[in-house]
PDB file of C-alpha atoms in Angstrom:
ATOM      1  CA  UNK L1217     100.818 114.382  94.410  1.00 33.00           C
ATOM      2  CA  UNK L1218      97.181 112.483  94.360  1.00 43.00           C
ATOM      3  CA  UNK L1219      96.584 110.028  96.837  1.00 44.00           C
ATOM      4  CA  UNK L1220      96.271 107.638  93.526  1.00 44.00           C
ATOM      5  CA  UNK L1221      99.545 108.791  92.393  1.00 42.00           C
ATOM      6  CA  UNK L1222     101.106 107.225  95.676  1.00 46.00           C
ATOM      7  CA  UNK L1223      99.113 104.151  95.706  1.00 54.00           C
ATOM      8  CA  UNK L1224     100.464 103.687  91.745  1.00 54.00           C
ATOM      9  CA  UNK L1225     104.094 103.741  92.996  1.00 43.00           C
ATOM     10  CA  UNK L1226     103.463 101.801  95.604  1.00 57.00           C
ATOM     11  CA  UNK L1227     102.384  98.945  93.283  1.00 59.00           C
ATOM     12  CA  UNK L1228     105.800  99.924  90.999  1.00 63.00           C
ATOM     13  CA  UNK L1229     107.997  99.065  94.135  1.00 66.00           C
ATOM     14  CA  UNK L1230     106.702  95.653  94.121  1.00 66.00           C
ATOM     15  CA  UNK L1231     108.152  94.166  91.540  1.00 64.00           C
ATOM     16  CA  UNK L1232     111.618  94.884  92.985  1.00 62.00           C
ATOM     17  CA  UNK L1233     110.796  93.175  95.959  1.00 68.00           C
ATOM     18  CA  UNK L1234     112.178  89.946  96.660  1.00 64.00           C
ATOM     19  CA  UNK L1235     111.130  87.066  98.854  1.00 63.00           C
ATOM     20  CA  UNK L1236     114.164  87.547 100.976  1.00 62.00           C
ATOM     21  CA  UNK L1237     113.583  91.092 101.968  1.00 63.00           C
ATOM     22  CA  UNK L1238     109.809  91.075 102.733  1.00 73.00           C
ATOM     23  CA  UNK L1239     107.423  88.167 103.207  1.00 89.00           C
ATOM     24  CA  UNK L1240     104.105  88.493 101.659  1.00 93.00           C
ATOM     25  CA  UNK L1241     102.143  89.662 104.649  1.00 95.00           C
ATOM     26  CA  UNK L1242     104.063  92.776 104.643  1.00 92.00           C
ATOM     27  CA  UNK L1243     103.504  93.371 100.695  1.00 91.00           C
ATOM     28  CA  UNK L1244      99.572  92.655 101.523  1.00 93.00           C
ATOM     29  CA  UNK L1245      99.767  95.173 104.730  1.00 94.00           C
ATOM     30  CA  UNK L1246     101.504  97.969 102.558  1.00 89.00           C
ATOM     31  CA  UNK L1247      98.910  97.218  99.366  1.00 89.00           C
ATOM     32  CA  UNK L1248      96.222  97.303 102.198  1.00 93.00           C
ATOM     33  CA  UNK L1249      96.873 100.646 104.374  1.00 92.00           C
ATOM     34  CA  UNK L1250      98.339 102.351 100.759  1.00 89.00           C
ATOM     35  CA  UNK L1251      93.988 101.683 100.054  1.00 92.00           C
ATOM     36  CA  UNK L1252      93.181 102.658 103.193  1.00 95.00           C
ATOM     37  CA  UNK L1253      94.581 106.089 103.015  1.00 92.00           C
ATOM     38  CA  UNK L1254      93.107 106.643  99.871  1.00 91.00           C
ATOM     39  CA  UNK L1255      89.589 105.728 100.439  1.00 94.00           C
ATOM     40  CA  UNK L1256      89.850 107.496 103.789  1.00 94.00           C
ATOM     41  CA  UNK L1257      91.465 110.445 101.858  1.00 92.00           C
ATOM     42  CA  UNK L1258      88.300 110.436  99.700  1.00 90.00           C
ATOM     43  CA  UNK L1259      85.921 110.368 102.479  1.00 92.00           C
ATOM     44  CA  UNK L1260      86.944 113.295 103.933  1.00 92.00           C
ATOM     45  CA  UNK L1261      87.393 114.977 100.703  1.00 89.00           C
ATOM     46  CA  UNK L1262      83.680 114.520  99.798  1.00 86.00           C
ATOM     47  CA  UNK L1263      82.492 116.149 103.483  1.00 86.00           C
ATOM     48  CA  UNK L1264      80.425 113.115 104.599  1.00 84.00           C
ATOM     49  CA  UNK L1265      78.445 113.670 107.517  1.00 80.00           C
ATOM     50  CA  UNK L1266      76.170 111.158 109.190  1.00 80.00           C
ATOM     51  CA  UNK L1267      75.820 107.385 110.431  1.00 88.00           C
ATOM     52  CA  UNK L1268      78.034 106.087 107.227  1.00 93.00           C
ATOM     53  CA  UNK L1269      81.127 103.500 107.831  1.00 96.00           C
ATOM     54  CA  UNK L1270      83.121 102.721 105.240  1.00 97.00           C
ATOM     55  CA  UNK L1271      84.209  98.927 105.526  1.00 98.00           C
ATOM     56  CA  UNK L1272      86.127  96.785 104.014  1.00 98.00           C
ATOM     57  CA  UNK L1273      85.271  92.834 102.953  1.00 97.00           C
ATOM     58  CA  UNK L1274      87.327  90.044 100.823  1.00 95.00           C
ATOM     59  CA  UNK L1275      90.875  90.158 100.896  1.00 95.00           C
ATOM     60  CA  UNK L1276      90.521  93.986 101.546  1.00 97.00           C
ATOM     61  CA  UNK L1277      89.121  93.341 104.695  1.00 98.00           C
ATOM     62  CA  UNK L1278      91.460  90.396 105.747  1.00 98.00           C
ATOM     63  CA  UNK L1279      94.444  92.395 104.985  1.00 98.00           C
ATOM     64  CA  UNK L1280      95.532  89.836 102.084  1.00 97.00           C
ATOM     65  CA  UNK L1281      95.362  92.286  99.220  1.00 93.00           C
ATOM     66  CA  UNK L1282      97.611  91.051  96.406  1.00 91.00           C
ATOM     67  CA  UNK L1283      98.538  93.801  93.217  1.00 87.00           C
ATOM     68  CA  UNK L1284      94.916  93.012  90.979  1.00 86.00           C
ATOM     69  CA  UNK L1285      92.801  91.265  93.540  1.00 88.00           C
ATOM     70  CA  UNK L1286      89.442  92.471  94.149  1.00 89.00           C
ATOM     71  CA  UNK L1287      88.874  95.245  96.247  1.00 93.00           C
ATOM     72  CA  UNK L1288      85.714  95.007  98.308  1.00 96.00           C
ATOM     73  CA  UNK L1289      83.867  97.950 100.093  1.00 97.00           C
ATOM     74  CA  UNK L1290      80.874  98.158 101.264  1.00 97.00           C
ATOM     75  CA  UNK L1291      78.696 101.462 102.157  1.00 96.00           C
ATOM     76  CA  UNK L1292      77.321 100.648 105.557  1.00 97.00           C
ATOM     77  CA  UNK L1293      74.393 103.149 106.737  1.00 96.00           C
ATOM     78  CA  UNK L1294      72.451 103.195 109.721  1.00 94.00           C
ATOM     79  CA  UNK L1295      68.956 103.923 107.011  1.00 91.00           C
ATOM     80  CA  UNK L1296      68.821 104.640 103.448  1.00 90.00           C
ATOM     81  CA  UNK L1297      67.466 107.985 101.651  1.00 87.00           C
ATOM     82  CA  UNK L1298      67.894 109.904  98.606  1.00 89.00           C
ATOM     83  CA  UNK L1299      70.932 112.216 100.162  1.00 88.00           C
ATOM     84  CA  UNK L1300      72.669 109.009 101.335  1.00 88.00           C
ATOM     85  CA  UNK L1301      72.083 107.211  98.423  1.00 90.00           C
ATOM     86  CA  UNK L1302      73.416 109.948  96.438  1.00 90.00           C
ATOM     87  CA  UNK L1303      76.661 110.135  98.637  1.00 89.00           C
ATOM     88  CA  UNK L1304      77.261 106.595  98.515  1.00 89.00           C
ATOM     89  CA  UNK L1305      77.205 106.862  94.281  1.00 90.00           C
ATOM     90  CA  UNK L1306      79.269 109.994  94.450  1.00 90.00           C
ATOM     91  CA  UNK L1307      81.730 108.100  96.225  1.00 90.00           C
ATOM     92  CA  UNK L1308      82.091 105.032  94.273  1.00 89.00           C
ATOM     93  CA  UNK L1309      82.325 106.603  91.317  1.00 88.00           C
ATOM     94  CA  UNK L1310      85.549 108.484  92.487  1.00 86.00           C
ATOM     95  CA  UNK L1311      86.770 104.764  93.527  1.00 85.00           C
ATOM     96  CA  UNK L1312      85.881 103.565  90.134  1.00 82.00           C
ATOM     97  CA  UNK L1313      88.028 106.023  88.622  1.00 77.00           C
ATOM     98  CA  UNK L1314      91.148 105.236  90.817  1.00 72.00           C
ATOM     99  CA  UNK L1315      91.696 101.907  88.569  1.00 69.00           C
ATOM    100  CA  UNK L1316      91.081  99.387  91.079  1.00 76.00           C
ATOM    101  CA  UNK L1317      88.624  96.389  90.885  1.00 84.00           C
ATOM    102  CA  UNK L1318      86.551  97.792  93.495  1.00 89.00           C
ATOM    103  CA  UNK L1319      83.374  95.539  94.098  1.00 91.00           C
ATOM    104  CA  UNK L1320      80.629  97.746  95.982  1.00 92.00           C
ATOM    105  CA  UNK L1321      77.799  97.208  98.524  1.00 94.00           C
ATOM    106  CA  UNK L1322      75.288  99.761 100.374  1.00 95.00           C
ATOM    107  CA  UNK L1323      73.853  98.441 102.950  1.00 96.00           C
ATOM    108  CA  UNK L1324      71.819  98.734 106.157  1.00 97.00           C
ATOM    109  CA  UNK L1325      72.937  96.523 109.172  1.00 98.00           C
ATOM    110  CA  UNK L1326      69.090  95.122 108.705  1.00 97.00           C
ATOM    111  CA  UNK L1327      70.218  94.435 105.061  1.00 98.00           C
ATOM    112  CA  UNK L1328      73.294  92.880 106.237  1.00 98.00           C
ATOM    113  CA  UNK L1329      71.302  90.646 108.588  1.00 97.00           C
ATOM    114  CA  UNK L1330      68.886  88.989 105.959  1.00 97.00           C
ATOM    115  CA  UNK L1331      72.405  87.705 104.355  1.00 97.00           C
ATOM    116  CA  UNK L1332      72.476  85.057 106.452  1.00 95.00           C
ATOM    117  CA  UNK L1333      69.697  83.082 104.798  1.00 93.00           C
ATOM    118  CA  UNK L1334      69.756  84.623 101.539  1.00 93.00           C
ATOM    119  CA  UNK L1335      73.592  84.613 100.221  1.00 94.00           C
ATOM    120  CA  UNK L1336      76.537  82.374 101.984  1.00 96.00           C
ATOM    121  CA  UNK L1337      79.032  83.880  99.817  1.00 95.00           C
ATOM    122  CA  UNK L1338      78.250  86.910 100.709  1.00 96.00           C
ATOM    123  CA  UNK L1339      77.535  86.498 104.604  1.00 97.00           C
ATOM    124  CA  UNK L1340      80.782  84.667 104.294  1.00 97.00           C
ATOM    125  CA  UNK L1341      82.579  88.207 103.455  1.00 97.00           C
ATOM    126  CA  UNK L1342      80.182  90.374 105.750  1.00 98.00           C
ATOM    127  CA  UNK L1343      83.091  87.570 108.313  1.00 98.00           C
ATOM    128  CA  UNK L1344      85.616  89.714 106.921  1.00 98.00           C
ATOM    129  CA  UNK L1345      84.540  92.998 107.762  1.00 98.00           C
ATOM    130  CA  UNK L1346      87.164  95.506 108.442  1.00 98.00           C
ATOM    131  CA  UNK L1347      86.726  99.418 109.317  1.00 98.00           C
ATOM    132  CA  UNK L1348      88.026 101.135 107.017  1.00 98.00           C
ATOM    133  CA  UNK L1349      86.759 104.971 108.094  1.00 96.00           C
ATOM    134  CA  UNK L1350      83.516 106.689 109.092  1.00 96.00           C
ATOM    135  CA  UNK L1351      81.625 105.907 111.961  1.00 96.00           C
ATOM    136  CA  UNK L1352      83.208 103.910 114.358  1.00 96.00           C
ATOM    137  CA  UNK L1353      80.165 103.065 116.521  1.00 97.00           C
ATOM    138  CA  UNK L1354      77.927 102.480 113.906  1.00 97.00           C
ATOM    139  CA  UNK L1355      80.382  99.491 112.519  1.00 98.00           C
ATOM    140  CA  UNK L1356      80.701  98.265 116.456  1.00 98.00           C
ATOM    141  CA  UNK L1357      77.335  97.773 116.462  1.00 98.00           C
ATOM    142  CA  UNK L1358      77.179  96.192 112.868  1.00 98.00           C
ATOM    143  CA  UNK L1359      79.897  93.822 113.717  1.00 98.00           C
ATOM    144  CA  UNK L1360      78.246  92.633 117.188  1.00 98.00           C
ATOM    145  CA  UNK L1361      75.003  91.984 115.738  1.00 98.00           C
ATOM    146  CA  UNK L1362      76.866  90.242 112.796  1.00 98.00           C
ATOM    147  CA  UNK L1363      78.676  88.054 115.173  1.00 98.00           C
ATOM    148  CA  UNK L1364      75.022  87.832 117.174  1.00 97.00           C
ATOM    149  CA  UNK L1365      73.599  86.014 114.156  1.00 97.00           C
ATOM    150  CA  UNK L1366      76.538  83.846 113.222  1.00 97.00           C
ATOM    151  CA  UNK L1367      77.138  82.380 116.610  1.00 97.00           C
ATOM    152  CA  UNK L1368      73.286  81.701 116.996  1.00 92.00           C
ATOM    153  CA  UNK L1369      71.422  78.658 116.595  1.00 89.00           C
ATOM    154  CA  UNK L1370      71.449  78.423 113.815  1.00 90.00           C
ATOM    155  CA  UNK L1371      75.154  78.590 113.219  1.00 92.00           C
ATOM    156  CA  UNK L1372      75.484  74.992 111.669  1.00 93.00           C
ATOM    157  CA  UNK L1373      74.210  75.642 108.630  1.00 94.00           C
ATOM    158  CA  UNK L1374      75.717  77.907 107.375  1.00 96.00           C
ATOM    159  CA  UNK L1375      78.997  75.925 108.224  1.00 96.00           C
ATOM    160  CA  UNK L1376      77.354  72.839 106.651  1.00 96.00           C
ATOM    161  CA  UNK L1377      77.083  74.916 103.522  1.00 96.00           C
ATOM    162  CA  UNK L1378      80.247  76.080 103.549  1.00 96.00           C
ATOM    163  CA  UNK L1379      81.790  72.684 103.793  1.00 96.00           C
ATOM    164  CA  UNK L1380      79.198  71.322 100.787  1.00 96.00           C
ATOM    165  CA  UNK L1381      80.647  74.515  98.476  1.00 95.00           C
ATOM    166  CA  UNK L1382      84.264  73.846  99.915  1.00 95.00           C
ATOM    167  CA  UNK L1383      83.757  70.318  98.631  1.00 96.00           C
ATOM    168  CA  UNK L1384      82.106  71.617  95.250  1.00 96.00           C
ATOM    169  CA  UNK L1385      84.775  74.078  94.812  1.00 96.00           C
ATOM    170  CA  UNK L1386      87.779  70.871  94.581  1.00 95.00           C
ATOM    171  CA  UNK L1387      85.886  69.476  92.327  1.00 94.00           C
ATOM    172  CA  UNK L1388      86.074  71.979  90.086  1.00 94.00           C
ATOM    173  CA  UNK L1389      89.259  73.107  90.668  1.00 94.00           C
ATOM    174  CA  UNK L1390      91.283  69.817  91.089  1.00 89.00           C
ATOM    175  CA  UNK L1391      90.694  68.236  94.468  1.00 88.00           C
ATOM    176  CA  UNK L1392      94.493  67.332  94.039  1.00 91.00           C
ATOM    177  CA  UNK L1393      97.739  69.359  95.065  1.00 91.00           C
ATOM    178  CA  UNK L1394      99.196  67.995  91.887  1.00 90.00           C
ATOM    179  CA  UNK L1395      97.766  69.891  88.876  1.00 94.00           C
ATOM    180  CA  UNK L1396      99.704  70.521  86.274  1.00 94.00           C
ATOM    181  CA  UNK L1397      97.837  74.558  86.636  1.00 96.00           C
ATOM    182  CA  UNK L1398      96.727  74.933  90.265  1.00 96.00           C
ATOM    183  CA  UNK L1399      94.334  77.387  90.684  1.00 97.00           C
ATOM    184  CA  UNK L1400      96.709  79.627  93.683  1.00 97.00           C
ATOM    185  CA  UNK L1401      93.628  80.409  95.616  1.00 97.00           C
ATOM    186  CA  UNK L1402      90.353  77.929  94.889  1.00 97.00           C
ATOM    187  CA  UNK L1403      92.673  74.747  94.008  1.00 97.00           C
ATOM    188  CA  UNK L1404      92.776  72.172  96.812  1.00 96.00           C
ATOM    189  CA  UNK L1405      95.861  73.168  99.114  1.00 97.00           C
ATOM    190  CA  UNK L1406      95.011  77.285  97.999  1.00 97.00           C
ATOM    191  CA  UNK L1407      94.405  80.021  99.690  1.00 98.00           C
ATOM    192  CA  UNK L1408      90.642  79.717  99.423  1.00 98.00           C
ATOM    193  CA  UNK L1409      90.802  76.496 101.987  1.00 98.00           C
ATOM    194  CA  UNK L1410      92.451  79.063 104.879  1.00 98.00           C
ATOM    195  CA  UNK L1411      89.365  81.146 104.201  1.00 98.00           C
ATOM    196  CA  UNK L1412      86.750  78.749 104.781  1.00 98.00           C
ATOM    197  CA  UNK L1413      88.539  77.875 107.960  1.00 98.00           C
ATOM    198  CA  UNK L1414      88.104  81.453 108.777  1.00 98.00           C
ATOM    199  CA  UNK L1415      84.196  81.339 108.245  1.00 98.00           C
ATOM    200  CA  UNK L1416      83.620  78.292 110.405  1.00 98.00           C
ATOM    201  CA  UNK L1417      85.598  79.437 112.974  1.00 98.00           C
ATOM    202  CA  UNK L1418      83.945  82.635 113.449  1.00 98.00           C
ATOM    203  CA  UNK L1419      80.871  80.698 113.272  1.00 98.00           C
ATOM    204  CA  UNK L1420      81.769  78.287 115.677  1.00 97.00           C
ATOM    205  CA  UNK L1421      84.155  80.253 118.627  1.00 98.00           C
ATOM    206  CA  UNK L1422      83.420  83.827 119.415  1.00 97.00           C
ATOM    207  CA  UNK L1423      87.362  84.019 120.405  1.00 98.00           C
ATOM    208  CA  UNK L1424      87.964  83.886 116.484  1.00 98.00           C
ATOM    209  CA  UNK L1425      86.347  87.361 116.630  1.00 98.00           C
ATOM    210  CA  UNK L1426      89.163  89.189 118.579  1.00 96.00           C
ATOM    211  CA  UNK L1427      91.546  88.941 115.644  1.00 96.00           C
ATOM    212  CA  UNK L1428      94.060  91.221 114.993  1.00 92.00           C
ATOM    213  CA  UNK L1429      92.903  94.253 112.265  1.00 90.00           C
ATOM    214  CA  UNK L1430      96.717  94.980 111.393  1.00 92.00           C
ATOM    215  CA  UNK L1431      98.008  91.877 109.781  1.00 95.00           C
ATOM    216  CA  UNK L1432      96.744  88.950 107.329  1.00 98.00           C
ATOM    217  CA  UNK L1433      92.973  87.865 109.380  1.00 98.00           C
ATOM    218  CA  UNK L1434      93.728  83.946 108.294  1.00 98.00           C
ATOM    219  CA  UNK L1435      97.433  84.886 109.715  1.00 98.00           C
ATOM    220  CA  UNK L1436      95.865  85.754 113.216  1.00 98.00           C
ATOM    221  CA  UNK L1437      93.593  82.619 112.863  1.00 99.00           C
ATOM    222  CA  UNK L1438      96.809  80.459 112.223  1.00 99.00           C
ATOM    223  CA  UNK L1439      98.052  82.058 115.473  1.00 98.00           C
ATOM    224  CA  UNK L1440      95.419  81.684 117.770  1.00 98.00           C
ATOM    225  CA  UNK L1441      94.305  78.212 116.357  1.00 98.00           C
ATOM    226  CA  UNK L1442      98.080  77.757 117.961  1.00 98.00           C
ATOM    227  CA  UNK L1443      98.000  80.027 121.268  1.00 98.00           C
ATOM    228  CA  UNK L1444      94.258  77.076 122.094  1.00 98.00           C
ATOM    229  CA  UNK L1445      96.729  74.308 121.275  1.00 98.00           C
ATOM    230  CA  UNK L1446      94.551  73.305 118.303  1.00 98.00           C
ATOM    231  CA  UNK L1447      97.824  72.716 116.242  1.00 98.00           C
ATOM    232  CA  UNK L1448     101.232  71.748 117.339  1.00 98.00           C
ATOM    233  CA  UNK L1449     104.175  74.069 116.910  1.00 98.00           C
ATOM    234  CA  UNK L1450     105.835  72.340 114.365  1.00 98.00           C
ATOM    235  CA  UNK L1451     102.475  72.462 112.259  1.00 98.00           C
ATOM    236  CA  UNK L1452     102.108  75.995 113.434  1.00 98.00           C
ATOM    237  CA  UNK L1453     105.316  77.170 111.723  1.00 98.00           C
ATOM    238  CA  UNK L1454     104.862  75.159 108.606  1.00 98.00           C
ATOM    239  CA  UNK L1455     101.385  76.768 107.945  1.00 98.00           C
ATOM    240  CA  UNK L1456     102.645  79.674 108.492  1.00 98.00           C
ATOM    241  CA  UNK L1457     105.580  79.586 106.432  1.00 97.00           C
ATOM    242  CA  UNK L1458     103.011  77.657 103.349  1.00 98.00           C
ATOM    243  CA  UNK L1459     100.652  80.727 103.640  1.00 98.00           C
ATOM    244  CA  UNK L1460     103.014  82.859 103.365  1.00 97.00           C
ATOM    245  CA  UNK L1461     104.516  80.858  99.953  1.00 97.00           C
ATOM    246  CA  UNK L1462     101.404  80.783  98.668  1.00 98.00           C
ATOM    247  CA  UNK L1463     100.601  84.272  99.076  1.00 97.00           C
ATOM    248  CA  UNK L1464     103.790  85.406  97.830  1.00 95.00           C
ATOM    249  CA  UNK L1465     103.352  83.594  94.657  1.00 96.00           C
ATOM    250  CA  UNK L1466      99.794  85.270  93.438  1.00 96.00           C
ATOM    251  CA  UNK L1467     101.140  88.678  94.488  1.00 94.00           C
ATOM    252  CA  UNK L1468     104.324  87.792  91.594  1.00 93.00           C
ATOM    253  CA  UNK L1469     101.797  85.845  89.259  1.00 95.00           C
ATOM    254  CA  UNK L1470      99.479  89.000  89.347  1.00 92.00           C
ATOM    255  CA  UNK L1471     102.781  91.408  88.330  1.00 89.00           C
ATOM    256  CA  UNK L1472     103.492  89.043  86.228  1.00 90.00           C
ATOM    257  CA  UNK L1473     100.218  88.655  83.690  1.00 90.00           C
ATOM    258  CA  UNK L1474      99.185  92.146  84.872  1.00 82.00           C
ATOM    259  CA  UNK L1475      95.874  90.964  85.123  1.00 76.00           C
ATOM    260  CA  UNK L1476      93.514  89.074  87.279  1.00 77.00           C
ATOM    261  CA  UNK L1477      94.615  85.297  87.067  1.00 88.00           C
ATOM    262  CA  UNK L1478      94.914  83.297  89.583  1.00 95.00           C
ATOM    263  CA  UNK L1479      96.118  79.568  87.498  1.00 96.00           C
ATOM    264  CA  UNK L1480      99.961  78.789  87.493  1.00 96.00           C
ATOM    265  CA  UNK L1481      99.104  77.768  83.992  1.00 95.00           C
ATOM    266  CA  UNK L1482     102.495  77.092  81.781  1.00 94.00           C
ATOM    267  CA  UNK L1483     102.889  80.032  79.846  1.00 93.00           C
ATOM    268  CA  UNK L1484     103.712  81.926  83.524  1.00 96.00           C
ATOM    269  CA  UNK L1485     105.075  79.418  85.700  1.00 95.00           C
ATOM    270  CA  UNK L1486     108.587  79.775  84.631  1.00 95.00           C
ATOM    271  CA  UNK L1487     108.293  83.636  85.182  1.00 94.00           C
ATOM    272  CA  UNK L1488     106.872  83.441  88.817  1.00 95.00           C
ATOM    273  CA  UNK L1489     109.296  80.486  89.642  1.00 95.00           C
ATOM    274  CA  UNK L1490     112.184  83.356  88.623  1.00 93.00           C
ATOM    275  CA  UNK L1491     110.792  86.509  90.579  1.00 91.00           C
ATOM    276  CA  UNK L1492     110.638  84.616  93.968  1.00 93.00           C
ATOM    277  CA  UNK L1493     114.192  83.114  93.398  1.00 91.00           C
ATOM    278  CA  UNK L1494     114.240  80.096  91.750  1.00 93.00           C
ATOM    279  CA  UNK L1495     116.980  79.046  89.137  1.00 92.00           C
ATOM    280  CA  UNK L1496     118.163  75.783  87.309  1.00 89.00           C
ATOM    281  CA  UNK L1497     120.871  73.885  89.622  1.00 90.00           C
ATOM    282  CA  UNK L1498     122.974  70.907  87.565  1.00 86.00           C
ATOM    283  CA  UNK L1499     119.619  68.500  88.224  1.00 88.00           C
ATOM    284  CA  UNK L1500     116.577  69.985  88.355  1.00 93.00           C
ATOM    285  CA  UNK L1501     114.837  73.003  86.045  1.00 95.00           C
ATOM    286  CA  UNK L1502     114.218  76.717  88.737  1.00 93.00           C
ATOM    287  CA  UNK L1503     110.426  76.262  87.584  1.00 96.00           C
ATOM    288  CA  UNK L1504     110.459  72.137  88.773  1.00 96.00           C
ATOM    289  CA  UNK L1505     111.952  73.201  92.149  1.00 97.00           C
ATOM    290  CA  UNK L1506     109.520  76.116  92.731  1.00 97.00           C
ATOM    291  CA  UNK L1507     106.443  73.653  92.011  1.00 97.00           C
ATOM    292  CA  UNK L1508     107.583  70.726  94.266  1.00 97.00           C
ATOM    293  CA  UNK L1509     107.670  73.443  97.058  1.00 97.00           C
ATOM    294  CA  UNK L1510     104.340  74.702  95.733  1.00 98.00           C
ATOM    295  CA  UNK L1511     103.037  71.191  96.094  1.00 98.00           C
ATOM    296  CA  UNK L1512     104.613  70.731  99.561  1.00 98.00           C
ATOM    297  CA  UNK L1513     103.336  74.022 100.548  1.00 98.00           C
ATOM    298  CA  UNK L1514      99.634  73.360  99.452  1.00 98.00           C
ATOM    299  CA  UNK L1515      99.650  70.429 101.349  1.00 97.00           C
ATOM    300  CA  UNK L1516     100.077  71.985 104.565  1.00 98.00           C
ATOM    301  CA  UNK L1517      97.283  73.667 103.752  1.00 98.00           C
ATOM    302  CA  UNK L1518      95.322  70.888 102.883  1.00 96.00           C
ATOM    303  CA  UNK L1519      96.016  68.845 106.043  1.00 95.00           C
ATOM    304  CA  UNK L1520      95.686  71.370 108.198  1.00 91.00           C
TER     305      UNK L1520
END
């Protein structure tokens, strides 16, 4: 059996998972090293020789993969040439054909460098750099002089952007937990507000660079923000336990559409309210439960 054979099964076993029996970092951990194989699988398949890593950014890279999310790699190469440039197509065509949503970048660390004035969004996932396979001391020495630049002096502005495009991204996304259709990840309260916390963190405290590569990244972040008494305990467990809600429901509202939504709009909030347990009790509708603990949930988030 192909290693995209496996990977399809293991996306068929999700949907008989239940909240109960695995939380949602698991299901991201299995979607992520299920990837991992397979890319690394490829890699050796296609012989590569030389300074090539093969790393992983987004959600790939912060272990928070959910069933259609966006799966972004990046080619990094210690200097680019026609033989490198044709491996790196070779290989991303092969990805292209596994039916994921891969997103693709080749890049020198150089290239990766000049990000930093160029692109936020994208310096802000060069943050979330994982290896993946390859060269292990080329993406060392990508990753220190990545964390080089964003700890430098000029550090604050890239957080002061990412605050301004937090603040731009409520607005158009509700700047309210109470939407009728949150967004899951970019509404106020979503997933997308853990991740910005990630980026100025790693811009601001080179301890937030010694997270763990074998769980959720914002999960680690939760934990250490914890272990340097930033939060309480009680807070600590209640973030926690909200991530973990909130990443739960876009890994059942992606099985559900079987597409690449991220709104709990109201044609299939009834149907994610059902697959992570909720049902009708003599007062209250399963789906009106399930979004006053969505609300509660985004909230600690919000606060945090």
């Amino acid at each position: 059996m192909s290693a995209g054979s496996e990977i399809e099964i293991d996306f068929e076993k999700l949907r008989s998972f239940r909240r109960e029996e695995r939380n949602a970092f698991e299901i991201s951990k299995l979607l992520t090293q299920s990837l991992d194989k397979f890319i690394s699988s490829l890699y050796d398949s296609l012989n590569i020789r030389g300074y090539i890593a093969v790393v992983a950014t987004g959600g790939y890279g912060r272990v928070e993969l959910c069933p259609k999310s966006d799966v972004d790699i990046m080619f990094l190469v210690e200097s680019k040439d026609k033989k490198i440039e044709s491996i790196a197509v070779e290989f991303f065509q092969n990805l292209w054909n596994s039916k994921f949503n891969i997103g693709h970048s080749f890049r020198t660390i150089d290239e990766c460098l000049e990000l930093f004035d160029a692109d936020v969004e994208s310096w802000a996932s060069l943050l979330e750099s994982r290896f993946v396979c390859g060269d292990r001391n080329l993406y060392d020495h990508f990753i220190w002089k990545i964390k080089e630049k964003s700890l430098g002096d000029r550090s604050l502005n890239f957080v002061n952007a990412i605050i301004e495009g937090n603040k731009l991204r409520h607005q158009k996304y509700g700047n309210t937990i109470k939407l009728l259709e949150p967004n899951v990840k970019k509404s106020a309260g979503g997933l997308r507000d853990l991740h910005t916390l990630l980026w100025i963190f790693k811009s601001i405290d080179p301890d937030f660079w010694n997270l763990s590569e074998d769980q959720s990244m914002c999960k680690s972040m939760i934990e250490l923000m914890f272990e340097k008494g930033m939060i309480s305990e009680e807070k600590f467990y209640a973030v926690i336990d909200a991530f973990e809600f909130l990443l739960w429901t876009r890994i059942k509202l992606h099985l559900v559409t079987e597409g690449i939504t991220d709104v709990l709009d109201f044609n299939v909030k009834e149907k994610v309210a059902f697959e992570l347990g909720y049902v009708d009790d003599v007062n209250k509708r399963g789906v009106e439960i399930f979004m006053r603990d969505y609300y509660l949930k985004a909230r600690e988030i919000l606060m945090l």
